[in-house]
Amino acid sequence: MKITLVRGDITEQHADALVNAANSSLLGGGGVDGAIHRKGGPDILAECRALRASRFGRGLPTGQAVATTAGRLHARWVIHTVGPVHQGADSDPEPLASCYRESLRVADELGARTVAFPAISTGVYRWPMEDAARIAVDTVKAARTSVEEVRFVLFDDRAHEAFAARLR
């Protein structure tokens, strides 16, 4: 599998699947989640509401992933995953690693060959960037997947440098 880094906006990416750093409600929010819902349009929200009404009445659990249409985005699917909130030095990295593994599992089920990830949990969920990059890159490298390209789409220079340092 090829791993690439891009500095930019995930909503501008052309890929089979874009990963959304969602909140558990699946109904949109701030950051990546809000941007994907705004740019992708109402079809994403409609499918998220249907998921809430059927399988995820209490919301999507942390570390799990589920797919919807990508609406008006340049992708076939959005894979929604809920990252953990960083609680300090004792924070368990496993739920964050699970976001990447589960997103790739869903991508495989869909037949996606290219998947674009944001830096999950590094915004309002406060996961330290260098640690998040380590978890993301190491988890993706170790994953058994048919995905041919994983693209980390990083919003700023600090994130890009943290991920680049981990890939070196």
PDB file of C-alpha atoms in Angstrom:
ATOM      1  CA  MET A   1       0.000   0.000   0.000  1.00  0.00           C
ATOM      2  CA  LYS A   2       1.154   3.489  -0.853  1.00  0.00           C
ATOM      3  CA  ILE A   3       0.943   6.139   1.890  1.00  0.00           C
ATOM      4  CA  THR A   4       0.938   9.767   0.803  1.00  0.00           C
ATOM      5  CA  LEU A   5       0.675  13.103   2.602  1.00  0.00           C
ATOM      6  CA  VAL A   6      -1.181  16.145   1.335  1.00  0.00           C
ATOM      7  CA  ARG A   7      -1.474  19.542   2.994  1.00  0.00           C
ATOM      8  CA  GLY A   8      -4.968  20.801   2.386  1.00  0.00           C
ATOM      9  CA  ASP A   9      -8.701  20.420   2.764  1.00  0.00           C
ATOM     10  CA  ILE A  10     -10.075  16.872   2.812  1.00  0.00           C
ATOM     11  CA  THR A  11     -13.305  18.028   1.167  1.00  0.00           C
ATOM     12  CA  GLU A  12     -11.300  18.888  -1.973  1.00  0.00           C
ATOM     13  CA  GLN A  13      -9.802  15.405  -2.340  1.00  0.00           C
ATOM     14  CA  HIS A  14     -10.632  12.970  -5.133  1.00  0.00           C
ATOM     15  CA  ALA A  15     -10.670   9.475  -3.615  1.00  0.00           C
ATOM     16  CA  ASP A  16     -12.948   6.458  -3.421  1.00  0.00           C
ATOM     17  CA  ALA A  17     -13.589   7.201   0.261  1.00  0.00           C
ATOM     18  CA  LEU A  18     -13.056  10.194   2.512  1.00  0.00           C
ATOM     19  CA  VAL A  19     -12.866   9.538   6.235  1.00  0.00           C
ATOM     20  CA  ASN A  20     -14.871  11.860   8.435  1.00  0.00           C
ATOM     21  CA  ALA A  21     -13.663  12.557  11.973  1.00  0.00           C
ATOM     22  CA  ALA A  22     -17.281  12.479  13.102  1.00  0.00           C
ATOM     23  CA  ASN A  23     -18.933  13.058  16.410  1.00  0.00           C
ATOM     24  CA  SER A  24     -20.956  10.169  17.783  1.00  0.00           C
ATOM     25  CA  SER A  25     -24.302  11.717  16.780  1.00  0.00           C
ATOM     26  CA  LEU A  26     -23.374  11.390  13.069  1.00  0.00           C
ATOM     27  CA  LEU A  27     -25.369  14.568  12.512  1.00  0.00           C
ATOM     28  CA  GLY A  28     -22.545  16.979  11.753  1.00  0.00           C
ATOM     29  CA  GLY A  29     -20.536  19.262  13.940  1.00  0.00           C
ATOM     30  CA  GLY A  30     -17.427  21.396  13.721  1.00  0.00           C
ATOM     31  CA  GLY A  31     -14.038  20.858  12.114  1.00  0.00           C
ATOM     32  CA  VAL A  32     -13.734  18.077   9.531  1.00  0.00           C
ATOM     33  CA  ASP A  33     -17.205  16.782  10.391  1.00  0.00           C
ATOM     34  CA  GLY A  34     -18.926  20.091   9.709  1.00  0.00           C
ATOM     35  CA  ALA A  35     -16.921  20.692   6.537  1.00  0.00           C
ATOM     36  CA  ILE A  36     -17.812  17.274   5.102  1.00  0.00           C
ATOM     37  CA  HIS A  37     -21.511  17.724   5.868  1.00  0.00           C
ATOM     38  CA  ARG A  38     -21.578  21.273   4.451  1.00  0.00           C
ATOM     39  CA  LYS A  39     -19.747  20.489   1.228  1.00  0.00           C
ATOM     40  CA  GLY A  40     -21.210  17.005   0.749  1.00  0.00           C
ATOM     41  CA  GLY A  41     -24.764  18.237   1.052  1.00  0.00           C
ATOM     42  CA  PRO A  42     -28.001  16.866   2.473  1.00  0.00           C
ATOM     43  CA  ASP A  43     -27.660  13.289   1.185  1.00  0.00           C
ATOM     44  CA  ILE A  44     -24.948  12.555   3.758  1.00  0.00           C
ATOM     45  CA  LEU A  45     -27.083  13.856   6.613  1.00  0.00           C
ATOM     46  CA  ALA A  46     -30.103  11.899   5.371  1.00  0.00           C
ATOM     47  CA  GLU A  47     -28.121   8.640   5.429  1.00  0.00           C
ATOM     48  CA  CYS A  48     -26.661   9.494   8.841  1.00  0.00           C
ATOM     49  CA  ARG A  49     -30.174  10.078  10.189  1.00  0.00           C
ATOM     50  CA  ALA A  50     -31.246   6.705   8.800  1.00  0.00           C
ATOM     51  CA  LEU A  51     -28.278   5.045  10.539  1.00  0.00           C
ATOM     52  CA  ARG A  52     -29.266   6.714  13.814  1.00  0.00           C
ATOM     53  CA  ALA A  53     -32.853   5.530  13.374  1.00  0.00           C
ATOM     54  CA  SER A  54     -31.773   1.946  12.729  1.00  0.00           C
ATOM     55  CA  ARG A  55     -28.380   0.643  13.884  1.00  0.00           C
ATOM     56  CA  PHE A  56     -26.931   3.489  15.933  1.00  0.00           C
ATOM     57  CA  GLY A  57     -29.743   4.876  18.075  1.00  0.00           C
ATOM     58  CA  ARG A  58     -27.277   5.897  20.777  1.00  0.00           C
ATOM     59  CA  GLY A  59     -24.746   7.159  18.244  1.00  0.00           C
ATOM     60  CA  LEU A  60     -21.668   5.638  16.661  1.00  0.00           C
ATOM     61  CA  PRO A  61     -19.319   4.287  19.341  1.00  0.00           C
ATOM     62  CA  THR A  62     -15.769   5.621  19.592  1.00  0.00           C
ATOM     63  CA  GLY A  63     -13.351   3.667  17.422  1.00  0.00           C
ATOM     64  CA  GLN A  64     -16.039   2.255  15.122  1.00  0.00           C
ATOM     65  CA  ALA A  65     -16.737   3.204  11.491  1.00  0.00           C
ATOM     66  CA  VAL A  66     -19.688   3.277   9.123  1.00  0.00           C
ATOM     67  CA  ALA A  67     -20.114   4.462   5.530  1.00  0.00           C
ATOM     68  CA  THR A  68     -22.578   6.713   3.755  1.00  0.00           C
ATOM     69  CA  THR A  69     -22.784   8.295   0.351  1.00  0.00           C
ATOM     70  CA  ALA A  70     -20.353  11.135  -0.305  1.00  0.00           C
ATOM     71  CA  GLY A  71     -23.050  13.397  -1.710  1.00  0.00           C
ATOM     72  CA  ARG A  72     -21.448  16.249  -3.677  1.00  0.00           C
ATOM     73  CA  LEU A  73     -17.878  15.419  -2.603  1.00  0.00           C
ATOM     74  CA  HIS A  74     -15.314  14.036  -5.074  1.00  0.00           C
ATOM     75  CA  ALA A  75     -15.648  10.533  -3.646  1.00  0.00           C
ATOM     76  CA  ARG A  76     -18.030   7.585  -3.703  1.00  0.00           C
ATOM     77  CA  TRP A  77     -18.306   7.218   0.059  1.00  0.00           C
ATOM     78  CA  VAL A  78     -17.717   8.948   3.366  1.00  0.00           C
ATOM     79  CA  ILE A  79     -16.520   6.663   6.130  1.00  0.00           C
ATOM     80  CA  HIS A  80     -17.511   8.159   9.472  1.00  0.00           C
ATOM     81  CA  THR A  81     -15.433   7.300  12.535  1.00  0.00           C
ATOM     82  CA  VAL A  82     -15.504   8.713  16.046  1.00  0.00           C
ATOM     83  CA  GLY A  83     -12.128   9.433  17.578  1.00  0.00           C
ATOM     84  CA  PRO A  84     -11.447   9.494  21.298  1.00  0.00           C
ATOM     85  CA  VAL A  85     -11.086  12.641  23.357  1.00  0.00           C
ATOM     86  CA  HIS A  86      -7.554  12.923  24.756  1.00  0.00           C
ATOM     87  CA  GLN A  87      -7.690  12.743  28.549  1.00  0.00           C
ATOM     88  CA  GLY A  88      -4.044  13.423  29.312  1.00  0.00           C
ATOM     89  CA  ALA A  89      -0.981  11.228  29.769  1.00  0.00           C
ATOM     90  CA  ASP A  90      -3.054   8.159  30.655  1.00  0.00           C
ATOM     91  CA  SER A  91      -5.077   8.251  27.433  1.00  0.00           C
ATOM     92  CA  ASP A  92      -5.418   4.825  25.826  1.00  0.00           C
ATOM     93  CA  PRO A  93      -4.212   4.950  22.184  1.00  0.00           C
ATOM     94  CA  GLU A  94      -6.239   1.859  21.206  1.00  0.00           C
ATOM     95  CA  PRO A  95      -9.533   3.662  20.402  1.00  0.00           C
ATOM     96  CA  LEU A  96      -7.651   6.023  18.074  1.00  0.00           C
ATOM     97  CA  ALA A  97      -5.868   3.124  16.362  1.00  0.00           C
ATOM     98  CA  SER A  98      -9.253   1.416  16.027  1.00  0.00           C
ATOM     99  CA  CYS A  99     -10.579   4.391  14.044  1.00  0.00           C
ATOM    100  CA  TYR A 100      -7.968   3.751  11.355  1.00  0.00           C
ATOM    101  CA  ARG A 101      -8.336  -0.056  11.384  1.00  0.00           C
ATOM    102  CA  GLU A 102     -12.136   0.064  11.295  1.00  0.00           C
ATOM    103  CA  SER A 103     -12.170   2.690   8.547  1.00  0.00           C
ATOM    104  CA  LEU A 104      -9.912   0.489   6.421  1.00  0.00           C
ATOM    105  CA  ARG A 105     -12.115  -2.541   7.178  1.00  0.00           C
ATOM    106  CA  VAL A 106     -15.173  -0.616   5.956  1.00  0.00           C
ATOM    107  CA  ALA A 107     -13.193   0.575   2.902  1.00  0.00           C
ATOM    108  CA  ASP A 108     -12.383  -3.045   2.084  1.00  0.00           C
ATOM    109  CA  GLU A 109     -16.051  -4.024   2.393  1.00  0.00           C
ATOM    110  CA  LEU A 110     -16.939  -1.235  -0.035  1.00  0.00           C
ATOM    111  CA  GLY A 111     -14.147  -2.088  -2.488  1.00  0.00           C
ATOM    112  CA  ALA A 112     -12.468   1.304  -2.047  1.00  0.00           C
ATOM    113  CA  ARG A 113      -8.920   1.494  -3.404  1.00  0.00           C
ATOM    114  CA  THR A 114      -8.071   5.065  -2.330  1.00  0.00           C
ATOM    115  CA  VAL A 115      -8.887   6.407   1.122  1.00  0.00           C
ATOM    116  CA  ALA A 116      -8.220   9.919   2.428  1.00  0.00           C
ATOM    117  CA  PHE A 117      -7.885  10.375   6.200  1.00  0.00           C
ATOM    118  CA  PRO A 118      -7.725  13.531   8.303  1.00  0.00           C
ATOM    119  CA  ALA A 119      -5.649  13.622  11.492  1.00  0.00           C
ATOM    120  CA  ILE A 120      -8.389  12.087  13.650  1.00  0.00           C
ATOM    121  CA  SER A 121      -8.905  13.489  17.176  1.00  0.00           C
ATOM    122  CA  THR A 122      -6.290  16.247  16.829  1.00  0.00           C
ATOM    123  CA  GLY A 123      -8.723  19.163  16.753  1.00  0.00           C
ATOM    124  CA  VAL A 124     -11.227  19.788  19.537  1.00  0.00           C
ATOM    125  CA  TYR A 125     -10.561  16.251  20.869  1.00  0.00           C
ATOM    126  CA  ARG A 126      -7.034  17.510  21.740  1.00  0.00           C
ATOM    127  CA  TRP A 127      -4.939  14.442  20.856  1.00  0.00           C
ATOM    128  CA  PRO A 128      -1.288  15.625  20.669  1.00  0.00           C
ATOM    129  CA  MET A 129      -0.270  15.816  17.009  1.00  0.00           C
ATOM    130  CA  GLU A 130       2.990  13.858  17.210  1.00  0.00           C
ATOM    131  CA  ASP A 131       1.337  11.011  19.116  1.00  0.00           C
ATOM    132  CA  ALA A 132      -1.664  11.021  16.762  1.00  0.00           C
ATOM    133  CA  ALA A 133       0.701  10.831  13.776  1.00  0.00           C
ATOM    134  CA  ARG A 134       2.543   7.884  15.343  1.00  0.00           C
ATOM    135  CA  ILE A 135      -0.691   6.009  16.013  1.00  0.00           C
ATOM    136  CA  ALA A 136      -2.148   6.774  12.567  1.00  0.00           C
ATOM    137  CA  VAL A 137       0.916   5.918  10.503  1.00  0.00           C
ATOM    138  CA  ASP A 138       1.860   2.797  12.480  1.00  0.00           C
ATOM    139  CA  THR A 139      -1.716   1.477  12.435  1.00  0.00           C
ATOM    140  CA  VAL A 140      -2.127   2.028   8.701  1.00  0.00           C
ATOM    141  CA  LYS A 141       1.254   0.438   7.943  1.00  0.00           C
ATOM    142  CA  ALA A 142       0.312  -2.651   9.972  1.00  0.00           C
ATOM    143  CA  ALA A 143      -3.207  -2.992   8.538  1.00  0.00           C
ATOM    144  CA  ARG A 144      -4.188  -5.907   6.356  1.00  0.00           C
ATOM    145  CA  THR A 145      -6.150  -4.196   3.634  1.00  0.00           C
ATOM    146  CA  SER A 146      -6.817  -4.204  -0.097  1.00  0.00           C
ATOM    147  CA  VAL A 147      -6.696  -0.392  -0.138  1.00  0.00           C
ATOM    148  CA  GLU A 148      -3.991   0.663  -2.582  1.00  0.00           C
ATOM    149  CA  GLU A 149      -3.444   4.233  -1.388  1.00  0.00           C
ATOM    150  CA  VAL A 150      -3.961   5.843   1.983  1.00  0.00           C
ATOM    151  CA  ARG A 151      -3.699   9.598   1.807  1.00  0.00           C
ATOM    152  CA  PHE A 152      -3.352  11.619   4.986  1.00  0.00           C
ATOM    153  CA  VAL A 153      -4.854  15.036   4.281  1.00  0.00           C
ATOM    154  CA  LEU A 154      -3.401  17.429   6.819  1.00  0.00           C
ATOM    155  CA  PHE A 155      -4.849  20.859   7.363  1.00  0.00           C
ATOM    156  CA  ASP A 156      -1.726  22.761   8.393  1.00  0.00           C
ATOM    157  CA  ASP A 157       2.080  22.677   8.264  1.00  0.00           C
ATOM    158  CA  ARG A 158       2.410  21.435  11.847  1.00  0.00           C
ATOM    159  CA  ALA A 159       0.273  18.374  11.147  1.00  0.00           C
ATOM    160  CA  HIS A 160       1.998  17.727   7.832  1.00  0.00           C
ATOM    161  CA  GLU A 161       5.431  17.853   9.468  1.00  0.00           C
ATOM    162  CA  ALA A 162       4.390  15.504  12.292  1.00  0.00           C
ATOM    163  CA  PHE A 163       3.103  12.915   9.816  1.00  0.00           C
ATOM    164  CA  ALA A 164       6.108  13.369   7.509  1.00  0.00           C
ATOM    165  CA  ALA A 165       8.500  12.827  10.421  1.00  0.00           C
ATOM    166  CA  ARG A 166       6.714   9.588  11.318  1.00  0.00           C
ATOM    167  CA  LEU A 167       6.876   8.336   7.723  1.00  0.00           C
ATOM    168  CA  ARG A 168      10.634   8.937   7.509  1.00  0.00           C
TER     169      ARG A 168
END
